[in-house]
mmCIF file of C-alpha atoms in Angstrom:
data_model
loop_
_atom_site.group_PDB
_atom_site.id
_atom_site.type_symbol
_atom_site.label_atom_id
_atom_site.label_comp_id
_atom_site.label_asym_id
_atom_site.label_seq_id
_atom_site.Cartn_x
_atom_site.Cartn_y
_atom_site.Cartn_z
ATOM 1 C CA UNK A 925 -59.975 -40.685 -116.332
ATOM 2 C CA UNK A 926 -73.954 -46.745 -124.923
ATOM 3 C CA UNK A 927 -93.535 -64.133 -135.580
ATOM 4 C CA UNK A 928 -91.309 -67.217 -135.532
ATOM 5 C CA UNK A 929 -91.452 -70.471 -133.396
ATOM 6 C CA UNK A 930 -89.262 -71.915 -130.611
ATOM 7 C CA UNK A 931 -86.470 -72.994 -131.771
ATOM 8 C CA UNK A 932 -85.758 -76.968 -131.633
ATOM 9 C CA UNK A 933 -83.665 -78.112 -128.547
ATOM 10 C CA UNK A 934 -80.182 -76.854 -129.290
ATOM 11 C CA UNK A 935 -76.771 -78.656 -128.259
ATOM 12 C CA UNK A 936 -75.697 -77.344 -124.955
ATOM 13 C CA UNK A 937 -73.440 -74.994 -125.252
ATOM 14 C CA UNK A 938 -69.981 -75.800 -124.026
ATOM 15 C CA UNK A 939 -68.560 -75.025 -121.023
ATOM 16 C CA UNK A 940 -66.548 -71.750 -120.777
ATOM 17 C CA UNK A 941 -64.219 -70.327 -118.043
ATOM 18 C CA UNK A 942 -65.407 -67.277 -116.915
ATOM 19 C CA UNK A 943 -63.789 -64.227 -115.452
ATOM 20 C CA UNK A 944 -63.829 -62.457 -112.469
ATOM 21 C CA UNK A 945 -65.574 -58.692 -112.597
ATOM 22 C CA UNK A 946 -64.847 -56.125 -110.492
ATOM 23 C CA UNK A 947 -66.426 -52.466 -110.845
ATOM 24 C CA UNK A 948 -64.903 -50.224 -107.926
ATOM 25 C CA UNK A 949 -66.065 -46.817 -107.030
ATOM 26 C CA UNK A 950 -67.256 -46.251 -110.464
ATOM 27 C CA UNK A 951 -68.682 -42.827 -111.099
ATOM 28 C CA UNK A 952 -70.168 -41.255 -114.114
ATOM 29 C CA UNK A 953 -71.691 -37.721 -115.333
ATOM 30 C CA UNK A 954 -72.939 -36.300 -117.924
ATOM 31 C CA UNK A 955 -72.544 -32.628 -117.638
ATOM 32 C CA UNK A 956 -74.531 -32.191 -114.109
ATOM 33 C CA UNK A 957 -76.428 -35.285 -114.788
ATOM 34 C CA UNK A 958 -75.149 -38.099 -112.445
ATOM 35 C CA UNK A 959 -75.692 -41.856 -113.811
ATOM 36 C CA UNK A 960 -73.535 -43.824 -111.644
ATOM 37 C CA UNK A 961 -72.781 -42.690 -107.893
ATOM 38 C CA UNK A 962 -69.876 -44.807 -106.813
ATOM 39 C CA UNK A 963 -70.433 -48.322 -108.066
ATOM 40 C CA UNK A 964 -69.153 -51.378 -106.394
ATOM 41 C CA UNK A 965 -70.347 -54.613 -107.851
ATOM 42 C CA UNK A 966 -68.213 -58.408 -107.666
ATOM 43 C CA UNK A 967 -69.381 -60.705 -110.073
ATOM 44 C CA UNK A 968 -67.506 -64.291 -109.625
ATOM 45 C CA UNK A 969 -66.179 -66.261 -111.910
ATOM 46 C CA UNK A 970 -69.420 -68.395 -114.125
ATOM 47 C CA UNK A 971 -71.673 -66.794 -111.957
ATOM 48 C CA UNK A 972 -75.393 -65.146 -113.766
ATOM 49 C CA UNK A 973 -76.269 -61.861 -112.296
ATOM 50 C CA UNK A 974 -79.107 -59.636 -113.343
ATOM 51 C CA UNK A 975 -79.403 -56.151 -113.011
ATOM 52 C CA UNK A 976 -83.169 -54.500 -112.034
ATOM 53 C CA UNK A 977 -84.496 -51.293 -111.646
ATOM 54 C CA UNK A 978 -86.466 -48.286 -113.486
ATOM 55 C CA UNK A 979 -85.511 -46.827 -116.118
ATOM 56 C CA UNK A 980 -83.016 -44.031 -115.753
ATOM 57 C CA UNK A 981 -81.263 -45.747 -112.578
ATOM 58 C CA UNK A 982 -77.898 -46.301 -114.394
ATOM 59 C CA UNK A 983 -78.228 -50.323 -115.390
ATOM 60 C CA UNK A 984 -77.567 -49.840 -119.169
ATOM 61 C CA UNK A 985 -74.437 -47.057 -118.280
ATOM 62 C CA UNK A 986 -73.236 -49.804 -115.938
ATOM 63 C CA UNK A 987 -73.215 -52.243 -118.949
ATOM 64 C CA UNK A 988 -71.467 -49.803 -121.322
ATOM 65 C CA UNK A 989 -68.664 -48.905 -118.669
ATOM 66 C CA UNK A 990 -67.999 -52.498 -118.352
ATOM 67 C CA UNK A 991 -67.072 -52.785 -121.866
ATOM 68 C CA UNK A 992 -65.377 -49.000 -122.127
ATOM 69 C CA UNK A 993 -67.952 -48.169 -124.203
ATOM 70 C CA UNK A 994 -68.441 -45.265 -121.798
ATOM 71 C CA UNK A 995 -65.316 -43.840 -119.972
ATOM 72 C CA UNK A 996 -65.577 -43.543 -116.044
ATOM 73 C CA UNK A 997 -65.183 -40.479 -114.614
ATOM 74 C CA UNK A 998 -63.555 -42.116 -111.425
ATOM 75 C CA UNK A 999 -63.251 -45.508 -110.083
ATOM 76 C CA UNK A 1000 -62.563 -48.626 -112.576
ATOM 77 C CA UNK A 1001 -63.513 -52.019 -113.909
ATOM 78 C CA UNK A 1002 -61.305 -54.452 -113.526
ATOM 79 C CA UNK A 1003 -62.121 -58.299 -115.376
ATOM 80 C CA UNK A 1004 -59.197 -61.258 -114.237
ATOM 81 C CA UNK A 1005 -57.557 -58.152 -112.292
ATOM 82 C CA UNK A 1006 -56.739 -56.656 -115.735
ATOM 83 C CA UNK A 1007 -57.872 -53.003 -115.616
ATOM 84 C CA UNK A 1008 -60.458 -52.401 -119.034
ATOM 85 C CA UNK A 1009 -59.522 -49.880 -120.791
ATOM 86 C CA UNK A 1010 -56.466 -48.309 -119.096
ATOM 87 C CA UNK A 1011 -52.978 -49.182 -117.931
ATOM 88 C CA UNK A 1012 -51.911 -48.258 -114.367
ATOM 89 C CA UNK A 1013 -48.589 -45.955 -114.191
ATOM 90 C CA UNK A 1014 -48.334 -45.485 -110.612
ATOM 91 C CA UNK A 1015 -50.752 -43.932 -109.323
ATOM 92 C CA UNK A 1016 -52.228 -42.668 -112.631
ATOM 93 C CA UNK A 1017 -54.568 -44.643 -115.132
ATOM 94 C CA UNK A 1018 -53.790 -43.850 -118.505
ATOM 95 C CA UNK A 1019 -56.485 -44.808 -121.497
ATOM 96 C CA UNK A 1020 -55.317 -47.597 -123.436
ATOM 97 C CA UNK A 1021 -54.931 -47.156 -127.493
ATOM 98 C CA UNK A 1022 -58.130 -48.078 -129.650
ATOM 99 C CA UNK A 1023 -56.552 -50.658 -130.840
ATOM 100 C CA UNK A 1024 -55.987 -52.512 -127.304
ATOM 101 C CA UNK A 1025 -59.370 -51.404 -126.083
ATOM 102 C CA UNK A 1026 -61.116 -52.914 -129.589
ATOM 103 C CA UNK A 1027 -59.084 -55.977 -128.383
ATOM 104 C CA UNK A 1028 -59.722 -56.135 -124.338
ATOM 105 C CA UNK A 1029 -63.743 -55.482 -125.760
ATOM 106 C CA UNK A 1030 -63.644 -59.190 -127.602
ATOM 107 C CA UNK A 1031 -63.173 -60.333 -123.887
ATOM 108 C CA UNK A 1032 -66.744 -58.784 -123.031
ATOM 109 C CA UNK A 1033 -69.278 -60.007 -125.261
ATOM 110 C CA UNK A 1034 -72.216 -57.563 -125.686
ATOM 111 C CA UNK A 1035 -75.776 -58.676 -126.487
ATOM 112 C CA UNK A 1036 -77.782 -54.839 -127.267
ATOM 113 C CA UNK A 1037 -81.331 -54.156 -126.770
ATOM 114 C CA UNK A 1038 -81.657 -53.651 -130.742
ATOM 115 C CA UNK A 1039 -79.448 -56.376 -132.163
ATOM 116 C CA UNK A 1040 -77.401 -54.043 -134.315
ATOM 117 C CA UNK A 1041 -76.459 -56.412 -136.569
ATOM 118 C CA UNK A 1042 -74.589 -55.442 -139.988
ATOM 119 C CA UNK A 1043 -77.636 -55.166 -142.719
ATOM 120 C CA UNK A 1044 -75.633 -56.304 -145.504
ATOM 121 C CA UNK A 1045 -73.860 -59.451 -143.883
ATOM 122 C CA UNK A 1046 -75.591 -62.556 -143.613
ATOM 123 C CA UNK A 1047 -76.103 -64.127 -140.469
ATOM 124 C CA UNK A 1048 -73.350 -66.207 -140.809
ATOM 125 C CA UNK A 1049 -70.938 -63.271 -141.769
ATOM 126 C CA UNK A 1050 -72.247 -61.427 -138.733
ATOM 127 C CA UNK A 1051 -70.991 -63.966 -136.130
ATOM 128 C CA UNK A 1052 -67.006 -64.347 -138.049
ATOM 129 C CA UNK A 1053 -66.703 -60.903 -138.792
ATOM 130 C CA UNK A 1054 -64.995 -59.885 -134.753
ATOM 131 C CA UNK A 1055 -63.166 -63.621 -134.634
ATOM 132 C CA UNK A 1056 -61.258 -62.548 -138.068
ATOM 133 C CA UNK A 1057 -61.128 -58.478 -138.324
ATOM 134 C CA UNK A 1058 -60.331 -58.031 -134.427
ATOM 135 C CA UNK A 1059 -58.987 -61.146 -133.116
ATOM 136 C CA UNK A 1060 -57.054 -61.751 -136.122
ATOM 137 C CA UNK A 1061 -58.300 -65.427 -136.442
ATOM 138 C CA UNK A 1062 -58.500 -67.194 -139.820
ATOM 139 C CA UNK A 1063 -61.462 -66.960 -141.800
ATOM 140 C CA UNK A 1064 -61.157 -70.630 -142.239
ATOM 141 C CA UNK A 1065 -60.530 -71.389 -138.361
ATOM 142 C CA UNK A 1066 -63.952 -69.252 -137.462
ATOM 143 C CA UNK A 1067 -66.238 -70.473 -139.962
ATOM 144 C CA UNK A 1068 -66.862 -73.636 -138.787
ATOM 145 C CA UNK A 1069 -66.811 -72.858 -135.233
ATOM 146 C CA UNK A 1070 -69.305 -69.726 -136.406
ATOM 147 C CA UNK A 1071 -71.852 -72.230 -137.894
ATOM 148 C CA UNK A 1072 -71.749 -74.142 -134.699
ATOM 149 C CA UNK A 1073 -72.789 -71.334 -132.440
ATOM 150 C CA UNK A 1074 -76.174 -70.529 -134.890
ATOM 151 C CA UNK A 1075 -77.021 -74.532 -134.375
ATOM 152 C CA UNK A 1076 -76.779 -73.389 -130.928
ATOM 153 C CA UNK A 1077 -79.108 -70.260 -131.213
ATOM 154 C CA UNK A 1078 -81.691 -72.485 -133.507
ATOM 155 C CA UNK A 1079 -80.487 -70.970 -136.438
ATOM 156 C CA UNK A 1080 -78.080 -73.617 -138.927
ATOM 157 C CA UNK A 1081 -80.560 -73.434 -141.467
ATOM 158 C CA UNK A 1082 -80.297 -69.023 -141.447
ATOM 159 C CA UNK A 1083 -76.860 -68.868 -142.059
ATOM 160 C CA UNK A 1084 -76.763 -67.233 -145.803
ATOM 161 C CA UNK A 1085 -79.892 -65.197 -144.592
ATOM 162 C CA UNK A 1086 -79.464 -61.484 -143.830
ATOM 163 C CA UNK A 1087 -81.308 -59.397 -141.128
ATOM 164 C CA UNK A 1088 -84.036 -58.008 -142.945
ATOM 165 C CA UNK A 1089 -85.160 -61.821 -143.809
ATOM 166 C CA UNK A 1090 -85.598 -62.565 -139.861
ATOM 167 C CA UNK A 1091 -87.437 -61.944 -137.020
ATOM 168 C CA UNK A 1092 -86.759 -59.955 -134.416
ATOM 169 C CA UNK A 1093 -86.374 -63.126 -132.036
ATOM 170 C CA UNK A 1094 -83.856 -64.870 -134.602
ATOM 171 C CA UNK A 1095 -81.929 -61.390 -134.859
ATOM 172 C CA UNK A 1096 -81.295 -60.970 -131.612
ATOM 173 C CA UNK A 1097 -80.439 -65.107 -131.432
ATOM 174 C CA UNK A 1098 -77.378 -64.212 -134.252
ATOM 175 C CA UNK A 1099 -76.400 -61.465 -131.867
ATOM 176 C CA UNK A 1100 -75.812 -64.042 -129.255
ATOM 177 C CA UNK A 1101 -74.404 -66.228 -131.618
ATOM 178 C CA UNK A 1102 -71.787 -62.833 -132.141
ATOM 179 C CA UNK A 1103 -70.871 -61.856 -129.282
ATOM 180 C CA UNK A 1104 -69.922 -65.939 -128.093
ATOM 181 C CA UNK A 1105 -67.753 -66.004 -131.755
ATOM 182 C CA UNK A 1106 -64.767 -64.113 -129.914
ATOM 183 C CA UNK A 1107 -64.961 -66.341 -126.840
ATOM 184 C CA UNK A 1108 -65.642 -63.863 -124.096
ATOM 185 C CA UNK A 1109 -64.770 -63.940 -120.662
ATOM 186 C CA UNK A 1110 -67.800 -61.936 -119.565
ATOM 187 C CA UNK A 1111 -71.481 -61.363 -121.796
ATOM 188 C CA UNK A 1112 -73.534 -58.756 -120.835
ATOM 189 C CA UNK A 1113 -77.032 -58.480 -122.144
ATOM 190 C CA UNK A 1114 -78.933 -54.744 -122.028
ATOM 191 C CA UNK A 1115 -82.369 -55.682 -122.019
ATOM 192 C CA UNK A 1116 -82.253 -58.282 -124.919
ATOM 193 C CA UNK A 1117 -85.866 -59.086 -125.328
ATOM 194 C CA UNK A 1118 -87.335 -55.582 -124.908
ATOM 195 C CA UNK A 1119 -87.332 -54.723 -129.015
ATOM 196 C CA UNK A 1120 -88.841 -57.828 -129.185
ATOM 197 C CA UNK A 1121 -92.728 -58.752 -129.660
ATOM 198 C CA UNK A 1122 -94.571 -60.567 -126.612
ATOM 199 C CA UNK A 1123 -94.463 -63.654 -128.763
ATOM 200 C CA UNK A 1124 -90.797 -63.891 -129.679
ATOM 201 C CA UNK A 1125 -89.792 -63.103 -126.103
ATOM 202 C CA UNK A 1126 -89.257 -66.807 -124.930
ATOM 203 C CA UNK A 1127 -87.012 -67.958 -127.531
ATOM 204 C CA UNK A 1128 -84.139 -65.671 -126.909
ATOM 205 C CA UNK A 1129 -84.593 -66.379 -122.891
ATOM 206 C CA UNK A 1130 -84.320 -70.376 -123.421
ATOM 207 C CA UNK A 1131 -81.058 -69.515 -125.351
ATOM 208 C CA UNK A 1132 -79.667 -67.295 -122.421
ATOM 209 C CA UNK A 1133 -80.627 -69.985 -120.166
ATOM 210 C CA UNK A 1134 -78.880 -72.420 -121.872
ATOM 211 C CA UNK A 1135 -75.841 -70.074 -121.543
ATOM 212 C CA UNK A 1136 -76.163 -69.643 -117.948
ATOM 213 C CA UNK A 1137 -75.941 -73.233 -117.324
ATOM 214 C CA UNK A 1138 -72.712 -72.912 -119.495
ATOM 215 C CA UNK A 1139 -70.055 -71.536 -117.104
ATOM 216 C CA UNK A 1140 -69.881 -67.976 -118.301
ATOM 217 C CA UNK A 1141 -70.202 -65.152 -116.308
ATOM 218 C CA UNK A 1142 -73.029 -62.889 -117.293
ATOM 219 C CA UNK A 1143 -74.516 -59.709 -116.493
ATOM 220 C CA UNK A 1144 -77.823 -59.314 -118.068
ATOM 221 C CA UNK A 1145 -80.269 -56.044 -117.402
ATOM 222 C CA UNK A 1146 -84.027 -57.002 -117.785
ATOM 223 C CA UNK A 1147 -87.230 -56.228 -116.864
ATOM 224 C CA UNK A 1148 -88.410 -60.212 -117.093
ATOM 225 C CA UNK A 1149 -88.813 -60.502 -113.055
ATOM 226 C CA UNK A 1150 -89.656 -64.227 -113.584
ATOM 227 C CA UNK A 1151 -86.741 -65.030 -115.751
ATOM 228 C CA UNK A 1152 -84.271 -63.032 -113.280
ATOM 229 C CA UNK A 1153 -85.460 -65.404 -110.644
ATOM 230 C CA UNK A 1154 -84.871 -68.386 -112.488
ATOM 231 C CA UNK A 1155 -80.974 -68.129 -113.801
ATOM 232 C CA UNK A 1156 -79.215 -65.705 -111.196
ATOM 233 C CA UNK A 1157 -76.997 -66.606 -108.946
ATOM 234 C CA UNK A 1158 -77.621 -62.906 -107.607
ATOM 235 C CA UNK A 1159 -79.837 -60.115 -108.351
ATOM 236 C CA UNK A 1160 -78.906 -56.160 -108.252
ATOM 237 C CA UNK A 1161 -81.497 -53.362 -107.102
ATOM 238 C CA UNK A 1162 -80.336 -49.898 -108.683
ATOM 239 C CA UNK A 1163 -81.790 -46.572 -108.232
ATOM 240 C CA UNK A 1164 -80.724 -43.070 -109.345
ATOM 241 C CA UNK A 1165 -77.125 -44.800 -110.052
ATOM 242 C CA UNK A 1166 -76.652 -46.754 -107.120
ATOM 243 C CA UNK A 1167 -76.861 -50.410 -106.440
ATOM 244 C CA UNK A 1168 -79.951 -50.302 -103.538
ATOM 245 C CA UNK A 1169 -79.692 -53.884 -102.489
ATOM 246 C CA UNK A 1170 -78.501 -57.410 -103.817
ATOM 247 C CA UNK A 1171 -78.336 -60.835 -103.138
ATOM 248 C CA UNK A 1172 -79.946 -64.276 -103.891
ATOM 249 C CA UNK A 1173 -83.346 -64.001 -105.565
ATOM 250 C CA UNK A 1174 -84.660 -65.344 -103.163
ATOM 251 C CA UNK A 1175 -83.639 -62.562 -100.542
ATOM 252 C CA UNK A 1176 -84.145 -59.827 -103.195
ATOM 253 C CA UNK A 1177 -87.033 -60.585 -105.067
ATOM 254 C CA UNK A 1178 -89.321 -62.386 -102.895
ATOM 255 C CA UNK A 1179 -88.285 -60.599 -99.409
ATOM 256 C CA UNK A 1180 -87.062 -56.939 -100.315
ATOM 257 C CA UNK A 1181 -84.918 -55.436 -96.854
ATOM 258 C CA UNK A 1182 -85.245 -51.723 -99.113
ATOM 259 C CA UNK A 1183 -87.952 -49.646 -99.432
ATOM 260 C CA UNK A 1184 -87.546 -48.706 -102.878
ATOM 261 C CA UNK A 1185 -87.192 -52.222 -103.951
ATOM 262 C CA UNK A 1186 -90.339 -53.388 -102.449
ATOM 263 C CA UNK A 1187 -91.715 -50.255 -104.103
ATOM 264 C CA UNK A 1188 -90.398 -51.232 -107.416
ATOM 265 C CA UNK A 1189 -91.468 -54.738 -107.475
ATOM 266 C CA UNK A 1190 -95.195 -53.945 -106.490
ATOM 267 C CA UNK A 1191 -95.274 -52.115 -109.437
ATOM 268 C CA UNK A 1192 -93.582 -54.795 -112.058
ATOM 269 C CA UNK A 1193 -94.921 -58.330 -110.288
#
């Protein structure tokens, strides 16, 4: 077939319909490298799952296969039974056109461990620019509704500032503000508070806890064992690119049925 304080208590932010995720079968290599080794994950409409597991098991690959940032080498990812990033023929998936893919990705919003944000927009121009240049919405249409999602990150009064004049913790808060501008169906978060000093950790959690009480589905990877246990609905143990074990937090994180979970979490509790 890749030191500022807590913000002020922010309006909630509004309910959203999320979509259905299916990942079936999904395989991925690089050369003889294998990341992913036959991936089958169901994540339900609104429903907050988190992704655990060392480093190198295949949670950030997951992520980017998700959004066709990386192309599977078999299986696929399906999101409101649409395939992402190819069209079925038959038998045969064929890859969409960059143009449709740059349009399925505003479906998937995609919070990075580094932000990423353009240097020479301002906040503000950060969170319109996908809206207008890949949506095709109207400048004047996505402004207001852009100004409205940095209240909701704790950030109206940074809207003319540009990322060098913020902290890591309100960077990463205008990323979240961007990737909810397009009105995604699905956000996925790679490890959003690991670039992040100790300090600045808790303010980007409250505002992904805020989303998860929103209605839309998420997929976030972290290492933050205590915040995994407080929003998911379910919890995913992967190792050497396969998913080990999942299930409620509960089951997962306090009473491990694997090995190599329990393993893991005596390590990172």
């Amino acid at each position: 077939m890749s030191a500022t304080t807590a913000p002020a208590a922010a309006a909630p932010v509004a309910p959203a319909t999320g979509g259905h995720v299916e990942v079936h079968g999904v395989h991925k290599s690089y050369g003889t490298l294998e990341v992913l080794a036959g991936v089958d994950l169901e994540i339900r409409p609104g429903e907050v799952t988190v992704v655990i597991g060392p480093s190198g098991s295949g949670k950030s690959t997951l992520l980017r296969v998700i959004n066709h940032l990386e192309k599977v080498d078999r299986g696929f990812v399906a999101i409101d039974d649409a395939l992402i990033g190819y069209s079925r023929r038959g038998d045969t998936l064929r890859e969409l056109k960059e143009k449709q893919i740059l349009r399925q990705r505003t479906q998937i919003g995609f919070v990075f461990q580094s932000f990423n944000l353009f240097p020479h927009l301002t906040a503000l121009e950060n969170v319109v620019e996908a809206p207008v240049s890949a949506q095709g919405r109207r400048r004047s249409e996505v402004e207001p509704e852009a100004r409205a999602l940095l209240a909701r990150v704790g950030l109206a009064d940074k809207a003319d500032a540009r990322p060098r004049q913020l902290s890591g913790g309100q960077q990463q808060r205008v990323a979240i503000a961007r990737a909810l501008a397009t009105r995604p169906k699905v956000l996925l978060f790679d490890e959003p508070t690991s670039a992040l000093d100790p300090e600045l950790v808790g303010e980007v959690l409250d505002v992904i806890k805020d989303l998860a009480r929103g209605g839309t589905t998420m997929l976030v990877v972290t290492h933050e064992i205590g915040f995994a246990r407080e929003i998911a609905d379910q919890v995913v143990f992967m190792d050497a690119g396969r998913i080990v074990e999942q299930g409620p937090p509960a089951d997962v994180l306090d009473r491990p049925q694997h090995a190599r979970t329990r393993a893991f979490l005596e390590k990172v509790l």
